[in-house]
Coordinates of C-alpha atoms in Angstrom, one line a residue:
M1 CA 0.2 -0.1 -0.1
H2 CA 2.8 2.2 0.9
N3 CA 4.5 1.7 -2.5
A4 CA 1.3 2.3 -4.7
A5 CA 0.6 5.7 -2.5
S6 CA 4.0 6.6 -3.3
V7 CA 3.7 5.8 -6.9
S8 CA 0.3 7.6 -7.0
A9 CA 2.1 10.9 -5.1
S10 CA 5.2 10.9 -7.7
L11 CA 2.9 10.7 -10.9
G12 CA 0.5 13.6 -9.4
S13 CA 3.8 15.5 -8.9
M14 CA 4.8 15.3 -12.3
G15 CA 1.4 16.1 -13.8
L16 CA 1.3 19.4 -11.3
L17 CA 4.7 20.5 -12.8
R18 CA 3.6 19.6 -16.6
L19 CA 0.6 21.9 -15.9
F20 CA 2.5 24.9 -14.8
G21 CA 5.0 24.3 -17.8
V22 CA 8.0 22.2 -16.8
S23 CA 9.6 19.9 -19.2
W24 CA 8.8 16.4 -19.2
P25 CA 12.6 15.6 -18.6
W26 CA 12.6 17.8 -15.4
S27 CA 9.1 16.8 -14.2
L28 CA 10.1 12.8 -14.6
A29 CA 13.5 13.7 -12.8
A30 CA 11.3 15.6 -10.0
G31 CA 8.8 12.9 -10.0
L32 CA 11.5 10.2 -9.4
G33 CA 13.0 12.4 -7.0
F34 CA 9.9 12.6 -5.0
Y35 CA 9.3 9.0 -5.1
L36 CA 12.9 8.1 -3.8
G37 CA 12.4 11.0 -1.0
T38 CA 9.4 8.8 0.2
S39 CA 12.0 6.0 1.5
S40 CA 10.5 3.6 -1.5
W41 CA 13.6 3.6 -3.2
K42 CA 14.0 -0.1 -2.2
Y43 CA 10.8 -0.7 -4.6
F44 CA 13.3 -0.2 -7.7
Y45 CA 15.9 -2.2 -6.1
I46 CA 13.3 -5.2 -5.8
A47 CA 11.7 -4.7 -9.0
A48 CA 15.5 -4.7 -10.5
R49 CA 16.4 -8.2 -8.8
T50 CA 12.5 -9.5 -9.7
A51 CA 11.4 -8.4 -12.8
K52 CA 12.6 -11.2 -15.2
R53 CA 11.1 -13.8 -12.9
D54 CA 7.7 -11.9 -12.2
L55 CA 7.6 -11.5 -16.4
N56 CA 8.2 -15.0 -16.4
G57 CA 5.6 -15.9 -14.1
L58 CA 3.4 -13.3 -15.9
Y59 CA 4.2 -14.9 -19.0
V60 CA 3.1 -18.5 -17.6
L61 CA 0.1 -17.0 -16.0
M62 CA -1.5 -15.7 -19.0
R63 CA -0.5 -19.0 -21.1
V64 CA -2.5 -21.1 -18.8
K65 CA -5.2 -18.5 -18.1
V66 CA -5.8 -18.3 -22.2
A67 CA -5.8 -21.7 -22.9
L68 CA -8.6 -22.3 -20.0
W69 CA -10.6 -19.6 -21.6
R70 CA -10.4 -21.0 -25.1
Y71 CA -10.8 -24.3 -23.8
M72 CA -14.3 -23.4 -21.7
R73 CA -15.4 -21.4 -24.7
N74 CA -15.2 -24.3 -26.8
G75 CA -16.9 -26.6 -24.5
S76 CA -13.7 -29.0 -24.1
N77 CA -12.7 -31.6 -21.4
I78 CA -10.3 -33.4 -20.4
P79 CA -11.2 -36.7 -22.3
S80 CA -11.5 -34.0 -25.6
I81 CA -8.1 -32.3 -25.0
F82 CA -6.5 -35.9 -24.4
A83 CA -8.3 -36.8 -28.1
Q84 CA -6.2 -34.1 -30.0
T85 CA -3.1 -35.4 -28.0
V86 CA -3.8 -38.8 -29.4
K87 CA -4.3 -37.1 -32.9
R88 CA -0.8 -35.7 -32.7
H89 CA 1.0 -38.9 -31.1
P90 CA -1.2 -41.7 -32.2
N91 CA 1.8 -44.4 -32.0
K92 CA 3.9 -42.8 -29.7
P93 CA 4.4 -44.7 -26.1
A94 CA 2.1 -42.6 -23.5
L95 CA 2.3 -44.7 -20.6
I96 CA 5.1 -47.6 -19.2
Y97 CA 4.6 -49.8 -16.9
E98 CA 8.4 -50.3 -15.2
A99 CA 6.8 -53.5 -13.2
T100 CA 6.3 -55.4 -16.4
G101 CA 8.2 -53.4 -19.4
E102 CA 4.2 -52.9 -21.2
I103 CA 4.3 -50.1 -23.4
W104 CA 1.1 -48.5 -24.1
T105 CA 0.9 -46.3 -27.1
F106 CA -1.4 -43.5 -27.0
T107 CA -3.7 -45.0 -29.4
Q108 CA -3.9 -48.0 -26.9
L109 CA -4.9 -45.9 -24.0
D110 CA -7.1 -44.3 -25.8
E111 CA -8.9 -47.5 -27.1
M112 CA -8.6 -49.4 -23.6
S113 CA -10.4 -46.1 -22.3
N114 CA -13.0 -46.2 -24.5
A115 CA -13.6 -50.1 -23.7
V116 CA -13.9 -48.5 -19.9
A117 CA -16.3 -46.1 -21.0
H118 CA -18.3 -48.4 -22.9
W119 CA -18.3 -51.1 -20.0
A120 CA -19.3 -48.4 -17.7
R121 CA -22.5 -47.1 -20.1
G122 CA -23.2 -50.7 -19.9
Q123 CA -23.5 -51.0 -16.3
G124 CA -26.2 -48.2 -16.3
W125 CA -24.4 -45.7 -14.8
V126 CA -24.8 -42.2 -15.9
S127 CA -23.1 -38.5 -15.9
G128 CA -22.4 -37.7 -11.8
D129 CA -22.3 -41.2 -10.7
V130 CA -19.0 -42.1 -8.8
V131 CA -16.9 -45.5 -8.9
A132 CA -14.3 -45.9 -6.8
L133 CA -11.0 -47.1 -7.9
F134 CA -8.6 -49.3 -5.2
M135 CA -5.4 -50.1 -6.6
E136 CA -2.0 -49.7 -6.9
S137 CA -0.2 -47.7 -9.5
R138 CA -0.5 -48.8 -13.0
P139 CA -1.5 -47.9 -16.5
L140 CA -5.0 -49.5 -16.1
Q141 CA -5.7 -47.0 -13.1
V142 CA -5.3 -44.1 -16.0
A143 CA -7.6 -45.7 -18.2
L144 CA -10.0 -46.4 -15.9
W145 CA -10.6 -43.0 -14.9
L146 CA -10.5 -41.7 -18.1
G147 CA -12.8 -44.1 -19.6
L148 CA -15.3 -43.1 -16.5
A149 CA -15.1 -39.4 -17.6
K150 CA -15.7 -40.2 -21.3
V151 CA -19.1 -40.8 -20.0
G152 CA -19.4 -38.5 -17.4
V153 CA -18.8 -40.6 -14.5
E154 CA -16.5 -39.4 -11.8
A155 CA -13.8 -41.9 -10.1
A156 CA -13.0 -41.6 -6.6
L157 CA -9.1 -42.2 -6.3
I158 CA -8.8 -44.3 -3.2
N159 CA -5.3 -44.7 -1.3
F160 CA -4.2 -48.3 -1.3
N161 CA -2.8 -48.0 2.2
L162 CA -5.8 -47.5 3.6
R163 CA -7.5 -50.1 5.6
N164 CA -10.7 -50.8 7.9
D165 CA -12.9 -47.8 9.1
S166 CA -10.9 -45.3 7.2
L167 CA -11.3 -47.7 3.6
V168 CA -15.1 -47.8 4.4
H169 CA -15.3 -44.1 5.4
C170 CA -13.6 -43.2 1.8
V171 CA -15.6 -45.5 0.0
G172 CA -18.9 -44.4 1.6
V173 CA -18.2 -40.5 1.4
S174 CA -17.9 -40.5 -2.3
G175 CA -21.5 -42.3 -2.8
S176 CA -19.8 -44.8 -5.1
R177 CA -22.0 -47.2 -7.1
A178 CA -19.2 -49.4 -7.4
I179 CA -15.5 -50.0 -6.7
V180 CA -12.8 -51.5 -9.1
F181 CA -9.8 -53.1 -6.6
G182 CA -6.4 -54.5 -7.5
T183 CA -6.3 -58.3 -6.7
E184 CA -3.3 -57.4 -4.8
L185 CA -5.6 -55.5 -2.1
A186 CA -8.2 -58.7 -2.2
D187 CA -6.9 -58.9 1.5
A188 CA -8.1 -55.0 2.8
M189 CA -11.2 -55.6 0.8
S190 CA -12.1 -59.0 2.4
E191 CA -11.7 -57.3 5.7
V192 CA -14.1 -54.6 5.1
S193 CA -16.4 -56.4 2.9
S194 CA -19.4 -57.0 5.0
S195 CA -19.2 -53.1 6.1
M196 CA -19.7 -51.6 2.7
N197 CA -22.9 -50.9 1.2
Q198 CA -24.0 -54.3 0.0
A199 CA -25.9 -52.6 -3.1
M200 CA -22.3 -51.6 -4.4
V201 CA -21.1 -53.6 -7.1
R202 CA -17.3 -55.1 -7.1
F203 CA -14.8 -55.6 -9.7
S204 CA -11.7 -56.8 -9.6
T205 CA -8.5 -56.7 -11.8
G206 CA -5.5 -58.9 -11.7
D207 CA -5.0 -62.4 -11.0
L208 CA -7.1 -63.4 -8.2
G209 CA -5.8 -66.0 -6.4
A210 CA -7.6 -68.9 -5.1
E211 CA -8.1 -67.9 -1.7
H212 CA -10.0 -65.0 -2.8
L213 CA -12.2 -66.6 -5.3
A214 CA -14.9 -66.4 -2.9
L215 CA -14.9 -62.8 -2.4
P216 CA -18.6 -61.9 -2.3
G217 CA -20.1 -60.4 -5.4
A218 CA -16.8 -59.6 -7.1
Q219 CA -16.4 -59.9 -10.7
P220 CA -13.4 -60.0 -13.0
L221 CA -13.2 -56.7 -14.8
D222 CA -10.2 -57.8 -17.2
P223 CA -12.0 -60.3 -19.6
I224 CA -14.9 -57.8 -19.6
L225 CA -12.8 -54.8 -21.1
A226 CA -11.0 -57.1 -23.4
L227 CA -14.5 -58.0 -25.1
S228 CA -15.8 -54.1 -24.8
P229 CA -16.0 -52.1 -27.9
K230 CA -12.8 -49.8 -28.7
H231 CA -14.5 -47.1 -30.4
H232 CA -15.3 -43.9 -29.1
P233 CA -18.2 -43.7 -26.9
T234 CA -21.1 -41.2 -27.9
P235 CA -20.8 -38.2 -25.5
C236 CA -23.1 -38.0 -22.5
V237 CA -25.7 -35.7 -22.3
P238 CA -25.4 -33.0 -21.4
P239 CA -21.8 -33.0 -22.1
K240 CA -19.3 -32.0 -19.1
G241 CA -17.6 -28.8 -19.3
M242 CA -14.2 -27.6 -17.8
N243 CA -15.6 -26.7 -14.3
D244 CA -17.8 -29.8 -14.2
R245 CA -16.3 -32.8 -11.7
L246 CA -13.5 -35.3 -13.2
F247 CA -12.5 -37.4 -10.1
Y248 CA -12.1 -37.1 -6.1
I249 CA -8.7 -37.2 -4.6
Y250 CA -8.6 -37.7 -0.9
T251 CA -6.6 -35.9 1.3
S252 CA -6.2 -35.7 5.4
G253 CA -8.1 -32.8 6.9
T254 CA -8.6 -31.0 10.7
T255 CA -11.8 -33.4 10.7
G256 CA -9.8 -36.4 11.4
L257 CA -10.9 -38.9 8.6
P258 CA -9.9 -38.4 4.8
K259 CA -11.8 -35.4 3.0
A260 CA -12.9 -36.0 -0.8
A261 CA -11.2 -33.1 -2.7
I262 CA -13.2 -32.3 -5.9
V263 CA -11.3 -32.2 -9.2
V264 CA -12.9 -30.5 -11.7
H265 CA -11.4 -30.8 -15.5
S266 CA -10.5 -27.3 -15.3
R267 CA -8.5 -28.0 -12.1
Y268 CA -6.5 -31.1 -13.5
Y269 CA -5.6 -29.0 -16.5
R270 CA -4.6 -26.1 -14.6
I271 CA -2.0 -27.9 -12.3
A272 CA -0.6 -30.0 -15.3
A273 CA -0.4 -26.8 -17.4
F274 CA 1.2 -24.9 -14.8
G275 CA 4.1 -27.5 -14.2
Y276 CA 4.5 -28.1 -18.2
F277 CA 5.4 -24.2 -18.5
A278 CA 6.7 -23.0 -15.4
F279 CA 9.6 -25.4 -15.5
R280 CA 9.7 -25.8 -19.1
M281 CA 8.9 -29.2 -20.0
S282 CA 8.5 -30.3 -23.7
P283 CA 6.7 -33.2 -25.6
V284 CA 10.2 -34.6 -26.0
D285 CA 10.6 -35.5 -22.3
I286 CA 10.1 -38.9 -20.6
I287 CA 8.7 -38.3 -17.1
Y288 CA 10.0 -41.1 -14.2
D289 CA 6.7 -41.3 -11.9
C290 CA 7.3 -43.2 -8.7
L291 CA 4.4 -41.4 -6.9
P292 CA 1.1 -43.0 -6.2
L293 CA -1.7 -42.4 -8.9
Y294 CA -3.9 -42.0 -6.1
H295 CA -1.9 -38.6 -5.5
S296 CA -2.6 -35.4 -7.4
A297 CA 1.5 -35.2 -7.8
G298 CA 1.5 -38.4 -9.3
N299 CA -1.9 -38.4 -11.4
I300 CA -2.1 -34.7 -12.4
M301 CA 1.5 -33.4 -12.5
G302 CA 3.0 -36.4 -13.5
V303 CA 0.6 -38.3 -15.8
G304 CA -1.3 -34.9 -17.0
Q305 CA 1.8 -34.1 -19.0
C306 CA 1.0 -37.4 -20.9
L307 CA -2.7 -36.7 -21.6
I308 CA -2.4 -33.0 -22.1
H309 CA 1.1 -32.3 -23.4
G310 CA 1.7 -35.8 -24.9
L311 CA 4.7 -36.4 -22.8
T312 CA 5.9 -40.2 -22.4
V313 CA 5.6 -41.2 -18.5
V314 CA 7.4 -44.4 -17.0
V315 CA 4.9 -45.5 -14.1
K316 CA 6.5 -47.1 -11.4
K317 CA 4.4 -49.1 -8.8
K318 CA 6.6 -48.7 -5.8
F319 CA 9.5 -46.0 -5.1
S320 CA 12.6 -48.1 -4.7
A321 CA 16.2 -46.1 -3.8
S322 CA 18.4 -48.6 -5.3
R323 CA 16.7 -49.2 -9.0
F324 CA 16.0 -45.3 -9.0
W325 CA 18.8 -44.2 -11.5
E326 CA 19.0 -47.5 -13.2
D327 CA 15.4 -47.0 -14.6
C328 CA 16.1 -43.5 -15.3
I329 CA 18.8 -44.8 -17.5
K330 CA 16.9 -47.8 -19.0
Y331 CA 13.8 -45.6 -19.9
N332 CA 16.0 -42.3 -21.1
C333 CA 14.1 -40.4 -18.5
T334 CA 14.9 -36.5 -18.6
V335 CA 12.2 -35.7 -15.8
V336 CA 12.0 -37.2 -12.5
Q337 CA 9.0 -36.6 -9.8
Y338 CA 9.7 -36.4 -6.1
I339 CA 8.7 -35.6 -2.6
G340 CA 11.3 -34.2 -0.3
E341 CA 11.9 -38.0 1.2
I342 CA 12.7 -39.5 -1.9
C343 CA 15.6 -37.3 -2.5
R344 CA 17.0 -38.0 1.2
Y345 CA 16.5 -41.7 0.7
L346 CA 18.6 -41.0 -2.8
L347 CA 21.4 -39.3 -1.0
S348 CA 21.6 -42.3 1.5
Q349 CA 22.3 -45.0 -1.1
P350 CA 25.6 -45.9 -1.7
V351 CA 27.5 -44.4 -4.4
R352 CA 26.7 -46.0 -7.9
P353 CA 28.0 -45.3 -11.5
S354 CA 24.3 -44.9 -12.5
E355 CA 23.7 -41.9 -10.6
K356 CA 25.7 -39.8 -13.1
G357 CA 25.0 -41.8 -16.3
H358 CA 21.4 -40.9 -16.8
K359 CA 20.1 -37.9 -18.8
V360 CA 17.8 -36.6 -15.6
R361 CA 17.7 -32.4 -16.1
L362 CA 14.6 -31.5 -14.1
A363 CA 13.3 -33.1 -11.0
V364 CA 9.7 -31.8 -10.0
G365 CA 8.3 -32.0 -6.4
N366 CA 7.7 -30.4 -3.1
G367 CA 9.1 -30.7 0.3
L368 CA 12.9 -30.6 -0.5
R369 CA 15.1 -29.1 2.5
P370 CA 17.7 -26.5 1.2
S371 CA 20.6 -28.8 2.6
V372 CA 18.8 -31.7 0.8
W373 CA 18.7 -29.6 -2.3
E374 CA 22.0 -28.4 -2.7
A375 CA 23.3 -32.0 -2.2
F376 CA 21.0 -33.5 -4.4
T377 CA 21.7 -31.2 -7.2
E378 CA 25.4 -31.4 -6.8
R379 CA 25.8 -35.3 -6.3
F380 CA 23.2 -36.3 -9.0
G381 CA 23.9 -33.6 -11.4
V382 CA 20.0 -32.4 -12.0
A383 CA 20.7 -29.0 -13.2
Q384 CA 16.9 -27.6 -12.2
I385 CA 14.8 -28.5 -9.1
G386 CA 11.1 -27.6 -10.2
E387 CA 9.7 -27.3 -6.6
F388 CA 6.1 -26.2 -6.0
Y389 CA 3.6 -25.4 -3.3
G390 CA -0.3 -26.6 -3.9
A391 CA -2.7 -29.0 -2.1
T392 CA -5.0 -30.5 -4.5
E393 CA -8.3 -28.6 -4.0
C394 CA -6.3 -25.1 -2.8
N395 CA -6.3 -22.1 -5.3
C396 CA -2.9 -20.4 -4.0
S397 CA -0.5 -22.7 -5.8
I398 CA 3.2 -21.4 -6.4
A399 CA 6.0 -22.6 -8.1
N400 CA 9.9 -21.7 -8.1
M401 CA 10.7 -21.0 -11.8
D402 CA 14.1 -19.8 -11.6
G403 CA 15.9 -22.2 -9.0
K404 CA 16.2 -20.2 -5.8
V405 CA 17.5 -22.7 -3.1
G406 CA 15.0 -23.7 -0.5
A407 CA 11.8 -21.5 -1.9
C408 CA 8.5 -23.5 -2.5
G409 CA 7.2 -20.4 -5.0
F410 CA 7.2 -16.8 -5.0
N411 CA 4.6 -13.9 -5.4
S412 CA 5.7 -10.7 -7.1
R413 CA 6.4 -7.8 -4.9
I414 CA 6.0 -5.1 -7.4
L415 CA 2.6 -6.5 -8.8
P416 CA 1.4 -8.7 -6.0
N417 CA -2.0 -8.0 -7.6
I418 CA -1.9 -10.2 -10.4
Y419 CA -1.8 -13.3 -8.4
P420 CA -4.3 -12.5 -5.2
I421 CA -2.8 -14.7 -2.8
R422 CA -1.4 -13.7 1.0
L423 CA 0.4 -14.7 3.7
V424 CA -1.8 -13.4 6.8
R425 CA -1.0 -13.2 10.3
V426 CA -2.7 -16.0 12.7
D427 CA -2.3 -17.4 16.2
E428 CA 0.0 -20.4 15.7
D429 CA -1.2 -22.2 18.6
S430 CA -5.1 -21.9 17.5
M431 CA -4.6 -21.0 13.8
E432 CA -7.4 -18.6 14.2
L433 CA -7.0 -15.6 11.9
V434 CA -5.6 -12.3 13.2
R435 CA -7.7 -9.1 12.4
D436 CA -7.2 -5.4 12.3
S437 CA -9.8 -2.7 13.5
R438 CA -11.7 -3.1 10.2
G439 CA -12.3 -6.7 10.7
L440 CA -9.9 -7.6 8.1
C441 CA -7.1 -10.0 7.7
V442 CA -3.3 -8.4 8.5
T443 CA -0.8 -9.3 5.6
C444 CA 2.7 -10.6 6.9
R445 CA 5.7 -8.4 6.2
P446 CA 8.6 -10.0 4.7
G447 CA 10.2 -12.5 7.2
E448 CA 6.9 -12.9 9.3
P449 CA 5.3 -16.4 9.4
G450 CA 1.8 -16.8 8.1
L451 CA -1.0 -18.5 6.7
L452 CA -0.9 -18.6 2.9
V453 CA -4.5 -17.8 1.5
G454 CA -6.1 -17.3 -2.0
R455 CA -8.9 -15.0 -2.9
I456 CA -11.7 -17.0 -4.5
N457 CA -13.6 -16.2 -7.6
Q458 CA -15.7 -19.0 -8.8
Q459 CA -15.9 -17.3 -12.6
D460 CA -12.2 -17.7 -12.8
P461 CA -11.0 -21.1 -13.3
L462 CA -7.5 -20.1 -11.8
R463 CA -9.1 -18.7 -8.3
R464 CA -12.4 -21.0 -7.8
F465 CA -12.4 -23.4 -5.1
D466 CA -14.6 -26.4 -5.6
G467 CA -14.1 -27.7 -1.8
Y468 CA -15.0 -31.2 -0.9
A469 CA -18.0 -33.7 -1.1
N470 CA -18.6 -32.8 2.4
Q471 CA -19.9 -29.2 2.6
D472 CA -19.2 -28.4 5.9
A473 CA -15.3 -29.7 5.6
T474 CA -15.8 -27.0 2.4
K475 CA -17.0 -24.3 4.6
K476 CA -14.1 -24.6 7.3
K477 CA -11.8 -24.0 4.5
I478 CA -12.9 -20.5 3.5
A479 CA -12.8 -17.2 5.1
H480 CA -14.7 -14.1 4.8
N481 CA -13.5 -10.2 4.8
V482 CA -10.0 -11.1 4.3
F483 CA -8.4 -9.1 1.6
K484 CA -11.7 -6.7 1.4
K485 CA -15.0 -6.5 3.1
N486 CA -17.4 -9.3 1.8
D487 CA -14.9 -11.0 -0.4
S488 CA -13.7 -15.0 0.6
A489 CA -10.4 -16.8 0.5
Y490 CA -9.3 -20.3 0.8
L491 CA -7.4 -21.1 3.6
S492 CA -4.7 -23.2 3.4
G493 CA -3.9 -24.3 6.5
D494 CA 0.2 -23.7 5.6
V495 CA 2.3 -21.5 7.7
L496 CA 4.9 -20.1 5.2
V497 CA 7.5 -16.8 5.4
M498 CA 8.3 -14.9 2.3
D499 CA 11.4 -12.6 2.0
E500 CA 12.1 -9.1 0.7
F501 CA 12.1 -10.5 -2.6
G502 CA 8.8 -12.5 -2.6
Y503 CA 10.4 -15.9 -2.5
M504 CA 8.5 -18.0 -0.3
Y505 CA 9.4 -20.8 2.0
F506 CA 7.2 -23.6 3.9
R507 CA 7.5 -23.3 7.7
D508 CA 4.8 -25.7 8.8
R509 CA 1.7 -27.4 8.6
G510 CA -0.7 -25.8 10.5
G511 CA -3.9 -27.2 12.2
D512 CA -4.5 -30.9 13.2
T513 CA -2.2 -32.5 10.3
F514 CA 1.3 -32.8 9.9
R515 CA 3.2 -34.1 6.9
W516 CA 5.3 -37.6 7.1
R517 CA 6.5 -40.0 4.0
G518 CA 4.7 -37.9 1.7
E519 CA 1.1 -38.1 3.1
N520 CA -0.7 -35.6 5.1
V521 CA -1.5 -37.4 8.7
S522 CA -4.6 -36.5 10.6
T523 CA -4.1 -36.4 13.9
T524 CA -7.2 -36.5 15.3
E525 CA -8.0 -39.8 13.3
V526 CA -4.8 -41.5 14.6
E527 CA -5.8 -40.2 17.9
G528 CA -9.3 -41.9 17.5
V529 CA -7.7 -45.3 16.1
L530 CA -5.1 -45.6 18.8
S531 CA -7.7 -44.8 21.5
S532 CA -10.0 -47.5 20.6
L533 CA -7.1 -49.7 20.4
L534 CA -6.4 -49.1 23.9
C535 CA -10.0 -49.3 25.3
Q536 CA -10.6 -45.4 25.0
T537 CA -7.4 -44.5 26.7
D538 CA -6.5 -40.5 26.4
V539 CA -4.1 -40.2 23.7
A540 CA -2.4 -37.0 22.1
V541 CA -0.8 -37.2 18.7
Y542 CA 1.4 -34.4 17.1
G543 CA 4.3 -34.3 14.8
V544 CA 7.8 -33.8 15.9
T545 CA 10.8 -32.7 14.0
V546 CA 13.7 -34.7 13.7
A547 CA 17.1 -32.9 12.3
G548 CA 17.9 -33.8 8.8
V549 CA 14.6 -35.6 8.1
E550 CA 11.6 -33.7 6.0
G551 CA 8.2 -33.6 7.4
K552 CA 7.3 -34.3 11.2
A553 CA 7.6 -37.8 12.7
G554 CA 3.9 -38.9 14.2
M555 CA 4.5 -39.0 18.3
A556 CA 1.7 -40.6 20.3
A557 CA 1.5 -39.5 24.3
I558 CA -0.6 -42.3 25.9
A559 CA -2.1 -42.0 29.4
D560 CA -1.2 -45.3 31.2
T561 CA -2.8 -45.0 34.8
T562 CA -2.1 -48.9 35.5
G563 CA 1.7 -49.0 34.2
T564 CA 0.8 -52.1 32.2
F565 CA 1.3 -50.5 28.8
D566 CA 2.7 -53.3 26.4
C567 CA 4.6 -52.0 23.6
N568 CA 4.9 -55.4 21.7
S569 CA 1.2 -56.2 21.8
F570 CA 0.0 -52.3 20.9
L571 CA 2.7 -52.5 17.7
Q572 CA 0.9 -55.6 16.5
K573 CA -2.5 -53.7 16.9
V574 CA -1.0 -50.6 15.2
Q575 CA 0.3 -52.6 12.3
H576 CA -3.3 -54.1 11.6
A577 CA -5.2 -50.8 11.6
L578 CA -2.9 -47.9 10.4
P579 CA -1.0 -47.7 7.4
S580 CA 2.8 -47.3 7.6
Y581 CA 3.0 -43.8 7.7
A582 CA 0.4 -43.1 10.3
R583 CA 1.8 -45.3 12.6
P584 CA 3.6 -43.5 15.7
V585 CA 7.6 -43.4 15.3
F586 CA 7.5 -42.5 18.9
L587 CA 5.6 -43.1 22.2
R588 CA 5.6 -41.1 25.5
I589 CA 4.0 -43.1 28.1
L590 CA 3.0 -40.6 30.9
P591 CA 0.4 -40.9 34.1
Q592 CA -2.2 -38.6 32.2
V593 CA -2.5 -36.3 29.1
D594 CA -2.9 -32.4 29.5
T595 CA -6.6 -31.4 28.7
T596 CA -8.4 -28.2 28.7
G597 CA -11.4 -26.8 30.8
T598 CA -13.2 -28.1 27.9
F599 CA -11.3 -31.7 27.7
K600 CA -9.6 -30.9 24.5
I601 CA -6.2 -32.0 24.5
Q602 CA -3.2 -30.0 25.0
K603 CA -0.1 -30.9 22.8
T604 CA 2.0 -27.5 23.1
R605 CA 4.2 -28.5 25.8
L606 CA 4.5 -32.2 24.5
Q607 CA 5.4 -30.8 21.0
R608 CA 8.1 -28.7 22.6
E609 CA 9.8 -31.3 24.5
G610 CA 9.3 -33.9 21.9
Y611 CA 11.4 -37.3 22.1
D612 CA 14.2 -36.0 24.2
P613 CA 14.7 -38.0 27.4
R614 CA 16.4 -35.4 29.4
R615 CA 13.8 -33.3 29.2
S616 CA 11.0 -35.5 30.9
T617 CA 10.7 -38.4 33.5
D618 CA 8.2 -40.3 31.1
Q619 CA 9.2 -42.9 29.5
I620 CA 9.8 -42.5 25.7
Y621 CA 9.9 -45.1 22.9
F622 CA 11.3 -45.2 19.4
L623 CA 9.9 -47.4 16.4
N624 CA 12.8 -49.6 15.1
T625 CA 11.9 -50.9 11.8
R626 CA 14.5 -53.0 11.3
A627 CA 14.0 -54.7 14.3
A628 CA 10.2 -54.3 14.2
C629 CA 9.8 -53.4 17.5
Y630 CA 9.5 -50.2 20.1
E631 CA 13.0 -49.4 21.8
A632 CA 13.5 -47.3 25.2
V633 CA 15.1 -44.0 24.0
D634 CA 18.0 -43.1 26.3
E635 CA 20.7 -40.5 25.7
E636 CA 23.1 -42.8 23.5
L637 CA 19.6 -43.7 21.2
Y638 CA 18.5 -40.0 21.4
N639 CA 21.9 -39.0 20.2
A640 CA 21.9 -41.4 17.5
I641 CA 18.5 -40.4 15.8
A642 CA 19.3 -36.5 16.2
E643 CA 22.6 -37.2 14.6
G644 CA 21.1 -39.2 11.6
R645 CA 22.8 -42.4 13.1
M646 CA 19.4 -44.1 13.5
S647 CA 17.5 -44.7 10.4
L648 CA 13.9 -43.8 10.8

């Protein structure tokens, strides 16, 4: 605001001098002098340092915006955009399945998705119906949701790590009429079969073992698709456009259980296109995608480059640090995807010739710490890091386009309103917004941490917020009177900090979630599971920082009033009830858990004391995954963990 006022005053002084007959050169000099005299000379310094970056960002923004406008005007959607890609590259490899070496050309992917569309229509499903997909990453998963989209049916992409109540919840909240599951997850399906809606049709894909042949009502899908027509289906009526629903991706939230985030066609295009243009990809690139396809990073930022821009994507069923660079060499990959943990795992591997014999020039992802960043690029010879920030459902994504180490993106300091996002002050304990005397949010100064928010405009595909399948969950992510009176903005839940040049750095994930192993872990969900396993014992779950490790490791403080807590029995129950990333890495056994007067669990002190045995008389345990047991943390073990000598 100060810069804007100074500019206005400077222009006003120039105009006044011209009115009195002063020449243009003298008027311009006087205006510049007035501006510098208002202590805003730094504006010019910042502009000079960031103009090239900001102009490049504006170019990317306009390319995406113009393309979206054109697609919306033409009534396009993701399947129709993919159809144009198929015409450009009919025989080019679209997807390569690393597990088998199977190659799907664009024509083959198109034909398989057509077969899916005809199958879906034969089931009587219509536009707006939902089908859940529960399988490990493979090309067929892409063909399934794409084929469903061709006839207006929406897929619910279920995290294949989920089990029991979480799995039942995710399938149920989507309102799915059917579920397609991979046979590798038949055991998980068997466990919840009786808890699911019995009217929901079940299909399996893959080789179903004899022990699962009696899975109630499961029909083999592969032979059905083999006999299904391969020609294009007739479009659904009315046809779906760019602002209609494409599929659901699940994300952990403050309500405890995963939320089904709505992904519309324009959002899918926007995420993929921003990545493509911001990081200067091209159709000749080959992407190594080792991230799960139920995530937006793997399925949109990765596979989206294939469907929209014609890149070849290598689909890896499961990340392998030892095979990573060998795979990149084998398939001539030029782009790799990561989360911060992946880069750290690769650095922990012994030196191999393959780590310098690859053609990878770009690594795209998020969560890369500055120390890991520089070590990664230097050791593996990757020229460019494409770090970005953005949850599946958010409208305030940012990207690091010029390789600033540690930054997850930027916003212009000289033209901040071009992309209306802000960091605003919050109470970091309660995550409540801090407001000024007018009732508006307070914008953070450079260096001051704040909550990232984005102004909502439902008429602008870059600014819209589509929320979740659950409307109550959607309302909790929207604040009003943020930038100005009567506006609305999306609340990211993440605390970032911005430097004087507009570069933003991830500081923490606020609220009731923390990030571990590339997953958002809901503390309230884990608390509920653990408390149930321990006969409703008070449990506090929170994330703790471990030096040199991305994200936060889960820690559970458990009330044990009888002194009979059994770590081994507890671990067996936890392994059955929770996915690996949600299992507590540390335990703290204490007489009682602190609560407020309204019986809300307090975690501030627990988080501050962490897993250091010197700061508490409570017994603390560490999950040694290699030994498959919890070990008591003494000073020697604490130092080994803190110094990175003990693997987490």
